[in-house]
Amino acid sequence: MEENRSGSNGSVLVAGDIMLDIYRFGNVNRISPEAPVPVFSETGKHKSVPGGAANVAVNMAAIGMKTALFSLVGSDAAGDALLESLQKLEIDVSAVKRSPERRTTSKLRFIGPNNQQILRVDMEETEDMHIKDVEDLFYSIERRIREFGLMLLSDYKKGFLSEEISKRLVELGRKNNIPVLVDVKDVNISKYKGAYLLKPNRKELGELTGMPAGTIDDVEKAAIKLCENAECSYVLTTLGADGMLLVNKDGKLAYSKSTAKEVYDVTGAGDTSIAYLAAEILQGKSIYEAVETANYAAGVQVSKLGTSIVYPYEVERAMGREAVALNRKLLDYYRKDGLERIADDRRNGKKAVFTNGCFDILHAGHISYLKRARELGDFLVVGVNSDASVRRLKGESRPINSLADRCLVLSALEFVDYVVPFEEDTPNRLIKAVLPDVLVKGGDYNIEEIVGKDIVEANGGIVTTVSFVPGKSTTGIVDRVVNGNDEERRYRNHP
């Protein structure tokens, strides 16, 4: 099998255990008088996001890969919620079976102060699936197999990837020259025999081989042994704070140290890393480039709370590719999926702040205003008037800077998360699309006259103002450039 695979088959088939990750937020202020346990007082804030193999698929879709899922959910409310969230992201769920006999795997986490996890409750059934239970869906996968450029097996040992199903998927990939990447959990190596790449963590590697995996040298020896026993091309071992180690049967190929600057929550890091690894391979990158990108993606993931999407611009920024990262902050809300990243942040329980303006010449007043606006929520969306819109509002001599330049400068600000140009004279339509939790404008505005106030308040949001820095304005800067200020005139008259 070729190491690089770009080709025309740009779709990914993700097979494995999908689940719903549920988060409930609250406070703990006392111990129960009934038993020495904390009393969790819910605040009413909660979120539900796809987890397990579904989280892999969601990250693949966020990267821009056309993604299909092969899995199973129960005929229950959790299954409904999971499939609905996946369909909103345009993930193909036609090969996801609804089963009245099995409930949807769910993980309920109670999150206390400072986003500390208090308790996790798992709802699951882990009996192995029989191939006959999904035979019809398997035949549909076989009929369309040439659509896929890569297959990814995400095994959480919840029963879907039984030995017979796993073997058949690996064989299907080999027969059609399609790389099969496996995020392994089971100690039964025969399930994965013949796959292109296996991705265990340090603990799983030790269990799979019966060998020590404490040091990097230990990991290398055990990974080589696994590569031989599983007859695969590569083994990529994730090592947490120690990074990742890639080997083939002949020895170590690459060691990538951890890039995480702050470890906040390790949930979903493995899903994110294998999603980016798969995407890079599918796009024709070398295995070495793929491992590097996957390592950076994992570093971004562990800086977030819980199961979250890691977007390409975040990875590009972490890798020091600022120009690419800045461009990815720019959203096109006139496209159907233009604001999907904002919607996803909202689904993840984040509080959206929105403001807008021309931002023709970015000055100290703007910086102070935008920084304070960002402090009102979890992420800041800045609407920017188009060039034509600025001319209609400010006159034919404006803007001084083009829309592209204004958006680039705004994107470079760390506290600006998204930049969204709009063509209309007012941001009314854009505000309806974003539905922010907080709408903020400068202190020179009367709150009752702020465009979008009715929309935001009707949706339960708030409208507020932030005071400007005195004496700082674009108009004043333009006037001084054209006419010169008093000090400059005095210098010209009395050199």
C-alpha positions as a printed NumPy array, in Angstrom:
array([[  0.   ,   0.   ,   0.   ],
       [  1.279,   3.497,  -0.828],
       [  2.4  ,   5.729,   2.027],
       [  0.707,   8.814,   0.577],
       [ -2.847,   8.685,  -0.615],
       [ -4.459,  11.769,  -2.024],
       [ -6.386,  10.554,  -5.059],
       [ -9.911,  11.536,  -5.963],
       [-11.599,   9.673,  -3.1  ],
       [-11.873,  12.46 ,  -0.561],
       [-14.35 ,  10.832,   1.817],
       [-13.613,   9.123,   5.12 ],
       [-15.516,   6.217,   6.639],
       [-15.408,   6.309,  10.435],
       [-16.529,   3.05 ,  12.065],
       [-16.81 ,   2.455,  15.785],
       [-18.602,   3.186,  19.019],
       [-20.449,   6.5  ,  18.946],
       [-21.821,   8.083,  22.091],
       [-23.358,  11.215,  23.541],
       [-21.251,  13.239,  25.964],
       [-23.473,  15.221,  28.352],
       [-22.196,  17.983,  30.626],
       [-24.139,  19.515,  33.512],
       [-22.645,  22.539,  35.254],
       [-23.151,  23.573,  38.848],
       [-21.659,  24.518,  42.19 ],
       [-20.547,  22.603,  45.275],
       [-20.864,  24.581,  48.491],
       [-21.53 ,  21.953,  51.136],
       [-21.298,  18.308,  52.11 ],
       [-24.465,  16.226,  52.345],
       [-25.675,  15.512,  55.911],
       [-26.793,  12.076,  54.676],
       [-23.329,  10.875,  53.636],
       [-19.814,  12.357,  53.253],
       [-20.413,  13.391,  49.635],
       [-20.57 ,  16.834,  47.996],
       [-23.959,  18.327,  47.186],
       [-24.033,  19.35 ,  43.511],
       [-26.288,  22.348,  42.877],
       [-27.101,  22.704,  39.172],
       [-26.994,  26.146,  37.578],
       [-29.148,  25.067,  34.646],
       [-26.257,  25.289,  32.202],
       [-25.684,  22.096,  30.247],
       [-24.558,  20.82 ,  26.869],
       [-24.558,  17.601,  24.851],
       [-21.948,  16.825,  22.184],
       [-21.013,  13.798,  20.042],
       [-18.402,  11.585,  21.689],
       [-16.311,   8.516,  20.925],
       [-16.158,   7.676,  17.227],
       [-18.727,  10.436,  16.647],
       [-16.228,  12.97 ,  18.008],
       [-13.674,  11.665,  15.498],
       [-16.226,  12.16 ,  12.708],
       [-17.09 ,  15.677,  13.934],
       [-13.426,  16.684,  13.915],
       [-12.972,  15.195,  10.441],
       [-15.938,  17.227,   9.203],
       [-14.555,  20.395,  10.849],
       [-11.295,  19.876,   8.964],
       [-13.336,  19.83 ,   5.77 ],
       [-13.429,  16.095,   5.074],
       [-16.581,  14.507,   3.697],
       [-17.36 ,  12.021,   6.47 ],
       [-19.62 ,   8.974,   6.847],
       [-20.283,   6.958,  10.001],
       [-20.792,   3.199,  10.375],
       [-22.146,   2.509,  13.857],
       [-25.157,   1.886,  16.071],
       [-27.337,   3.872,  18.466],
       [-30.382,   2.961,  20.499],
       [-33.957,   3.897,  19.66 ],
       [-33.998,   6.427,  22.475],
       [-33.801,  10.159,  23.184],
       [-30.004,  10.102,  23.437],
       [-29.829,   8.443,  20.01 ],
       [-32.161,  11.091,  18.578],
       [-30.041,  13.914,  20.001],
       [-26.804,  12.351,  18.766],
       [-28.007,  11.778,  15.208],
       [-29.554,  15.242,  15.023],
       [-26.289,  16.909,  16.029],
       [-24.336,  14.836,  13.487],
       [-26.76 ,  15.611,  10.663],
       [-26.479,  19.338,  11.412],
       [-22.773,  18.992,  10.655],
       [-23.627,  17.227,   7.374],
       [-22.082,  13.928,   8.491],
       [-23.519,  10.959,   6.589],
       [-25.357,   8.763,   9.133],
       [-27.117,   6.513,   6.626],
       [-25.025,   3.57 ,   7.872],
       [-25.87 ,   4.134,  11.554],
       [-28.274,   1.47 ,  12.767],
       [-31.088,   2.262,  15.216],
       [-31.532,  -0.62 ,  17.641],
       [-34.497,  -1.027,  20.015],
       [-32.516,  -3.687,  21.9  ],
       [-29.529,  -1.51 ,  22.859],
       [-29.444,   1.909,  24.447],
       [-27.246,   4.702,  23.166],
       [-23.941,   4.896,  24.998],
       [-23.885,   8.121,  27.037],
       [-21.465,   9.706,  29.474],
       [-22.912,  12.225,  31.907],
       [-20.367,  14.506,  33.56 ],
       [-21.106,  16.858,  36.442],
       [-18.839,  19.919,  36.242],
       [-18.299,  22.034,  39.35 ],
       [-16.502,  25.323,  40.078],
       [-13.449,  26.119,  37.941],
       [-14.739,  23.487,  35.484],
       [-13.665,  20.696,  37.82 ],
       [-15.246,  17.325,  37.007],
       [-17.119,  16.087,  40.096],
       [-18.617,  12.83 ,  38.846],
       [-19.067,  10.823,  35.643],
       [-22.003,   8.485,  35.088],
       [-21.749,   6.006,  32.169],
       [-24.854,   4.521,  30.534],
       [-23.842,   1.742,  28.17 ],
       [-24.162,  -1.826,  26.954],
       [-20.923,  -3.46 ,  25.848],
       [-21.906,  -6.854,  24.456],
       [-20.231,  -7.57 ,  21.11 ],
       [-22.288,  -6.959,  17.995],
       [-22.81 ,  -9.82 ,  15.573],
       [-22.152,  -9.207,  11.899],
       [-25.664, -10.423,  11.095],
       [-27.11 ,  -7.526,  13.104],
       [-25.589,  -5.   ,  10.693],
       [-25.294,  -7.148,   7.559],
       [-27.554,  -4.916,   5.474],
       [-25.525,  -1.818,   6.378],
       [-22.277,  -3.662,   5.738],
       [-23.438,  -4.543,   2.23 ],
       [-24.262,  -0.863,   1.628],
       [-20.729,   0.065,   2.734],
       [-19.254,  -2.562,   0.392],
       [-21.287,  -1.229,  -2.544],
       [-19.98 ,   2.31 ,  -2.058],
       [-16.47 ,   1.456,  -0.822],
       [-14.737,   3.226,  -3.725],
       [-16.127,   6.53 ,  -2.456],
       [-13.748,   6.377,   0.486],
       [-10.087,   7.301,   0.437],
       [ -9.513,   6.15 ,   3.998],
       [-11.191,   4.106,   6.743],
       [-10.833,   4.918,  10.426],
       [-11.791,   2.456,  13.171],
       [-12.408,   4.064,  16.569],
       [-12.665,   1.245,  19.113],
       [-13.991,   2.174,  22.548],
       [-14.829,  -1.444,  23.464],
       [-18.534,  -0.681,  23.645],
       [-19.375,  -3.639,  21.422],
       [-19.732,  -2.314,  17.889],
       [-16.229,  -3.194,  16.704],
       [-16.449,  -6.87 ,  17.545],
       [-13.734,  -9.162,  16.213],
       [-15.762, -10.261,  13.197],
       [-16.819,  -6.723,  12.251],
       [-13.292,  -5.316,  12.743],
       [-11.669,  -8.076,  10.705],
       [-14.139,  -7.657,   7.899],
       [-13.577,  -3.892,   7.773],
       [ -9.79 ,  -4.274,   7.718],
       [-10.045,  -6.893,   4.964],
       [-12.399,  -4.645,   2.994],
       [ -9.838,  -1.855,   3.169],
       [ -6.92 ,  -4.08 ,   2.153],
       [ -8.848,  -5.577,  -0.753],
       [ -9.607,  -2.089,  -2.104],
       [ -6.183,  -0.545,  -1.319],
       [ -7.722,   1.817,   1.242],
       [ -5.627,   2.652,   4.339],
       [ -7.267,   1.54 ,   7.586],
       [ -6.254,   3.497,  10.703],
       [ -7.262,   2.05 ,  14.073],
       [ -7.545,   3.773,  17.443],
       [ -7.137,   0.611,  19.49 ],
       [ -8.568,  -0.402,  22.863],
       [ -8.849,  -4.193,  22.774],
       [ -5.907,  -6.432,  23.766],
       [ -7.017,  -8.868,  21.051],
       [ -4.499,  -7.99 ,  18.327],
       [ -6.136, -10.309,  15.799],
       [ -9.018,  -7.79 ,  15.501],
       [ -6.689,  -5.269,  13.892],
       [ -4.323,  -7.539,  11.967],
       [ -3.36 ,  -6.107,   8.613],
       [ -4.413,  -2.516,   9.296],
       [ -2.295,   0.311,   7.89 ],
       [ -1.67 ,   2.022,  11.245],
       [ -2.501,   1.296,  14.883],
       [ -2.692,   4.091,  17.475],
       [ -2.507,   2.869,  21.079],
       [ -1.639,   4.964,  24.1  ],
       [  1.181,   3.957,  26.443],
       [ -1.063,   1.838,  28.703],
       [ -2.751,   0.1  ,  25.768],
       [  0.615,  -0.62 ,  24.149],
       [  1.785,  -2.41 ,  27.297],
       [ -1.431,  -4.434,  27.459],
       [ -1.308,  -5.341,  23.764],
       [  2.258,  -6.621,  23.941],
       [  2.771,  -7.651,  27.56 ],
       [  5.933,  -5.549,  27.5  ],
       [  7.013,  -2.577,  29.649],
       [  6.241,   0.861,  28.236],
       [  7.647,   3.163,  30.898],
       [ 10.516,   4.814,  29.034],
       [ 10.729,   5.986,  25.415],
       [ 13.089,   3.088,  24.697],
       [ 10.552,   0.673,  26.234],
       [  7.803,   2.162,  24.09 ],
       [  9.909,   1.828,  20.941],
       [ 10.606,  -1.865,  21.555],
       [  6.99 ,  -2.658,  22.42 ],
       [  5.656,  -0.696,  19.435],
       [  7.99 ,  -2.532,  17.026],
       [  6.766,  -5.831,  18.473],
       [  3.132,  -4.75 ,  18.025],
       [  3.859,  -3.699,  14.447],
       [  5.247,  -7.172,  13.71 ],
       [  2.472,  -9.076,  15.508],
       [ -0.318,  -7.031,  13.932],
       [  1.304,  -7.058,  10.458],
       [  0.661,  -3.333,  10.075],
       [  2.742,  -0.648,   8.372],
       [  2.983,   1.711,  11.355],
       [  2.314,   1.996,  15.07 ],
       [  1.828,   5.497,  16.481],
       [  1.9  ,   5.528,  20.272],
       [  0.478,   8.563,  22.05 ],
       [  2.398,   9.336,  25.235],
       [  0.508,  12.182,  26.883],
       [  2.981,  14.769,  28.144],
       [  5.787,  12.9  ,  26.337],
       [  4.256,  13.399,  22.869],
       [  4.033,  10.694,  20.179],
       [  6.32 ,   7.96 ,  18.841],
       [  6.004,   6.512,  15.331],
       [  7.615,   3.19 ,  14.384],
       [  7.476,   0.582,  11.655],
       [  8.733,  -2.992,  11.974],
       [ 12.31 ,  -1.808,  11.361],
       [ 12.422,   0.715,  14.204],
       [ 11.726,   4.286,  15.265],
       [ 10.777,   6.689,  12.487],
       [  9.779,   9.832,  14.368],
       [  9.445,  11.123,  17.904],
       [  7.323,  14.234,  18.341],
       [  7.432,  15.926,  21.742],
       [  4.227,  17.234,  23.277],
       [  3.236,  20.709,  22.104],
       [  0.626,  21.306,  24.825],
       [  1.269,  24.601,  26.614],
       [ -1.451,  23.977,  29.201],
       [ -3.224,  20.704,  29.97 ],
       [ -6.786,  21.577,  30.933],
       [ -8.702,  18.387,  30.09 ],
       [ -7.448,  15.305,  28.214],
       [-10.955,  14.265,  27.115],
       [-11.067,  13.674,  23.35 ],
       [ -7.352,  14.238,  22.694],
       [ -6.979,  10.783,  21.111],
       [-10.001,  11.383,  18.871],
       [ -8.629,  14.727,  17.725],
       [ -5.143,  13.421,  17.014],
       [ -6.294,  10.483,  14.891],
       [ -8.769,  12.697,  13.014],
       [ -5.983,  15.09 ,  12.009],
       [ -3.632,  12.206,  11.279],
       [ -6.211,  10.692,   8.92 ],
       [ -6.978,  14.015,   7.237],
       [ -3.318,  14.727,   6.557],
       [ -2.768,  11.243,   5.07 ],
       [ -5.886,  11.56 ,   2.937],
       [ -4.644,  14.888,   1.608],
       [ -1.403,  13.295,   0.463],
       [  0.898,  14.452,   3.261],
       [  3.746,  12.192,   4.349],
       [  3.304,  10.116,   7.481],
       [  5.847,  12.381,   9.209],
       [  3.923,  15.551,   8.384],
       [  0.709,  13.841,   9.453],
       [  2.161,  12.892,  12.852],
       [  3.434,  16.421,  13.455],
       [  0.045,  17.973,  12.697],
       [ -1.766,  15.359,  14.804],
       [  0.527,  16.136,  17.731],
       [ -0.227,  19.855,  17.542],
       [ -3.965,  19.14 ,  17.248],
       [ -3.836,  17.04 ,  20.422],
       [ -2.005,  19.901,  22.164],
       [ -4.835,  22.276,  21.262],
       [ -7.5  ,  19.8  ,  22.399],
       [ -6.126,  19.334,  25.925],
       [ -6.321,  23.1  ,  26.465],
       [-10.135,  22.92 ,  26.118],
       [-12.885,  21.721,  28.444],
       [-14.335,  18.32 ,  27.592],
       [-15.145,  16.903,  24.188],
       [-14.602,  19.768,  21.737],
       [-13.94 ,  20.416,  18.084],
       [-10.422,  21.523,  17.168],
       [-10.507,  23.705,  14.064],
       [ -7.726,  23.904,  11.461],
       [ -7.032,  27.574,  12.176],
       [ -6.311,  26.678,  15.814],
       [ -3.816,  24.026,  14.736],
       [ -2.218,  26.349,  12.182],
       [ -1.833,  28.995,  14.87 ],
       [ -0.295,  26.472,  17.282],
       [  2.155,  25.451,  14.546],
       [  3.221,  29.061,  14.031],
       [  1.509,  29.409,  10.66 ],
       [ -0.102,  32.702,  11.572],
       [ -1.043,  33.784,   8.049],
       [ -3.078,  30.62 ,   7.512],
       [ -4.499,  30.781,  11.033],
       [ -5.639,  34.378,  10.608],
       [ -7.376,  33.567,   7.35 ],
       [ -9.302,  30.764,   9.061],
       [-10.795,  33.257,  11.539],
       [-12.58 ,  34.879,   8.62 ],
       [-16.124,  33.539,   8.148],
       [-18.531,  33.949,   5.23 ],
       [-22.048,  34.059,   6.611],
       [-23.585,  34.209,   3.136],
       [-22.616,  30.545,   2.72 ],
       [-24.908,  27.865,   4.156],
       [-22.224,  26.603,   6.534],
       [-20.484,  29.955,   6.998],
       [-21.332,  30.359,  10.682],
       [-21.183,  26.679,  11.675],
       [-18.117,  27.179,  13.892],
       [-19.973,  29.858,  15.852],
       [-23.   ,  27.568,  16.187],
       [-20.741,  24.781,  17.409],
       [-19.165,  27.027,  20.053],
       [-22.679,  27.92 ,  21.206],
       [-23.635,  24.229,  21.388],
       [-20.542,  23.695,  23.538],
       [-21.97 ,  26.086,  26.101],
       [-19.826,  29.079,  25.163],
       [-21.178,  32.626,  25.499],
       [-21.075,  34.636,  22.254],
       [-20.321,  38.367,  22.197],
       [-20.995,  40.36 ,  19.035],
       [-19.977,  43.83 ,  17.936],
       [-19.6  ,  45.504,  14.575],
       [-18.102,  48.483,  12.819],
       [-16.009,  49.735,   9.915],
       [-12.655,  49.534,  11.765],
       [-11.095,  51.515,   8.952],
       [ -7.943,  52.55 ,  10.8  ],
       [ -7.445,  50.372,  13.862],
       [ -6.309,  52.503,  16.791],
       [ -5.852,  52.351,  20.57 ],
       [ -9.519,  53.092,  21.154],
       [-10.56 ,  50.092,  19.079],
       [ -8.112,  47.823,  20.892],
       [ -9.415,  48.823,  24.325],
       [-13.034,  48.531,  23.197],
       [-12.652,  45.105,  21.574],
       [-10.633,  43.705,  24.469],
       [-13.298,  44.775,  26.962],
       [-16.049,  43.405,  24.719],
       [-14.316,  40.   ,  24.654],
       [-14.309,  39.937,  28.469],
       [-18.123,  39.893,  28.436],
       [-18.253,  36.304,  27.13 ],
       [-16.31 ,  33.294,  25.905],
       [-15.678,  34.366,  22.314],
       [-15.962,  37.567,  20.286],
       [-17.517,  37.853,  16.818],
       [-16.73 ,  41.1  ,  14.961],
       [-18.958,  42.111,  12.061],
       [-17.134,  44.319,   9.522],
       [-18.772,  46.59 ,   6.955],
       [-17.783,  45.873,   3.354],
       [-16.021,  48.56 ,   1.311],
       [-19.257,  49.474,  -0.483],
       [-21.102,  49.675,   2.82 ],
       [-18.42 ,  51.96 ,   4.306],
       [-18.64 ,  54.285,   1.283],
       [-22.401,  54.562,   1.707],
       [-21.999,  55.367,   5.403],
       [-18.837,  57.508,   5.426],
       [-18.568,  58.997,   1.93 ],
       [-16.62 ,  58.284,  -1.262],
       [-13.219,  58.983,   0.343],
       [-13.625,  56.023,   2.693],
       [-12.561,  53.4  ,   3.524],
       [ -8.887,  54.209,   3.809],
       [ -8.052,  50.494,   4.085],
       [ -9.662,  47.732,   2.042],
       [-11.961,  45.12 ,   3.556],
       [ -9.261,  42.44 ,   3.179],
       [ -6.727,  44.579,   5.079],
       [ -9.214,  45.52 ,   7.803],
       [-10.187,  41.864,   8.323],
       [ -6.552,  40.756,   8.452],
       [ -5.659,  43.318,  11.118],
       [ -8.705,  42.39 ,  13.238],
       [ -7.919,  38.686,  12.881],
       [ -4.432,  39.304,  14.243],
       [ -5.891,  40.384,  17.587],
       [ -5.753,  37.521,  20.075],
       [ -9.057,  38.533,  21.71 ],
       [-10.971,  38.529,  18.394],
       [-12.196,  35.005,  17.645],
       [-14.177,  35.467,  14.419],
       [-14.347,  38.189,  11.767],
       [-17.46 ,  38.303,   9.574],
       [-17.813,  40.834,   6.728],
       [-21.314,  41.99 ,   5.758],
       [-22.608,  43.911,   2.751],
       [-25.647,  45.638,   4.246],
       [-25.621,  49.094,   5.869],
       [-26.604,  47.583,   9.209],
       [-25.662,  44.227,  10.803],
       [-29.317,  43.323,  11.43 ],
       [-29.288,  40.242,   9.195],
       [-25.947,  39.069,  10.573],
       [-27.133,  39.455,  14.172],
       [-30.173,  37.308,  13.352],
       [-27.826,  34.634,  12.035],
       [-25.388,  34.744,  14.973],
       [-27.955,  35.289,  17.781],
       [-25.287,  36.443,  20.26 ],
       [-25.686,  36.233,  24.031],
       [-24.227,  39.732,  24.34 ],
       [-24.518,  42.587,  21.824],
       [-22.084,  45.405,  22.577],
       [-21.438,  48.807,  21.023],
       [-19.387,  51.883,  21.894],
       [-20.363,  54.201,  24.728],
       [-21.496,  56.929,  22.33 ],
       [-24.53 ,  54.8  ,  21.425],
       [-27.916,  55.037,  23.115],
       [-28.815,  51.432,  24.002],
       [-32.377,  51.917,  22.757],
       [-31.058,  52.816,  19.292],
       [-28.58 ,  49.926,  18.887],
       [-29.357,  47.866,  15.789],
       [-30.27 ,  44.285,  16.712],
       [-31.357,  45.096,  20.287],
       [-34.822,  43.627,  19.733],
       [-33.411,  40.437,  18.188],
       [-30.901,  39.771,  20.971],
       [-33.259,  40.535,  23.834],
       [-36.029,  38.423,  22.321],
       [-33.565,  35.542,  22.325],
       [-32.723,  36.043,  26.014],
       [-29.495,  37.968,  25.431],
       [-28.319,  41.315,  26.752],
       [-27.357,  44.583,  25.059],
       [-24.722,  46.843,  26.567],
       [-22.136,  49.508,  25.769],
       [-18.415,  49.897,  26.417],
       [-16.947,  53.366,  26.778],
       [-14.427,  54.583,  24.205],
       [-10.963,  55.927,  24.999],
       [-11.321,  59.748,  24.961],
       [ -9.769,  61.497,  21.977],
       [ -9.32 ,  58.323,  19.917],
       [-11.281,  58.103,  16.661],
       [-10.697,  57.194,  13.032],
       [-12.171,  60.506,  11.88 ],
       [ -9.738,  62.407,  14.102],
       [ -6.78 ,  60.42 ,  12.769],
       [ -7.817,  61.033,   9.143],
       [ -8.218,  64.76 ,   9.852],
       [ -4.756,  65.   ,  11.404],
       [ -3.206,  63.143,   8.473],
       [ -4.889,  65.442,   5.944],
       [ -4.643,  68.775,   7.778],
       [ -1.909,  68.206,  10.315],
       [ -2.398,  68.812,  14.033],
       [ -1.651,  72.024,  15.931],
       [  1.803,  70.917,  17.027],
       [  2.803,  70.1  ,  13.451],
       [  1.542,  73.491,  12.227],
       [  3.494,  75.305,  14.936],
       [  6.655,  73.409,  13.931],
       [  6.178,  74.297,  10.249],
       [  5.675,  78.005,  11.111],
       [  8.531,  78.168,  13.654],
       [ 11.177,  75.606,  12.662]])
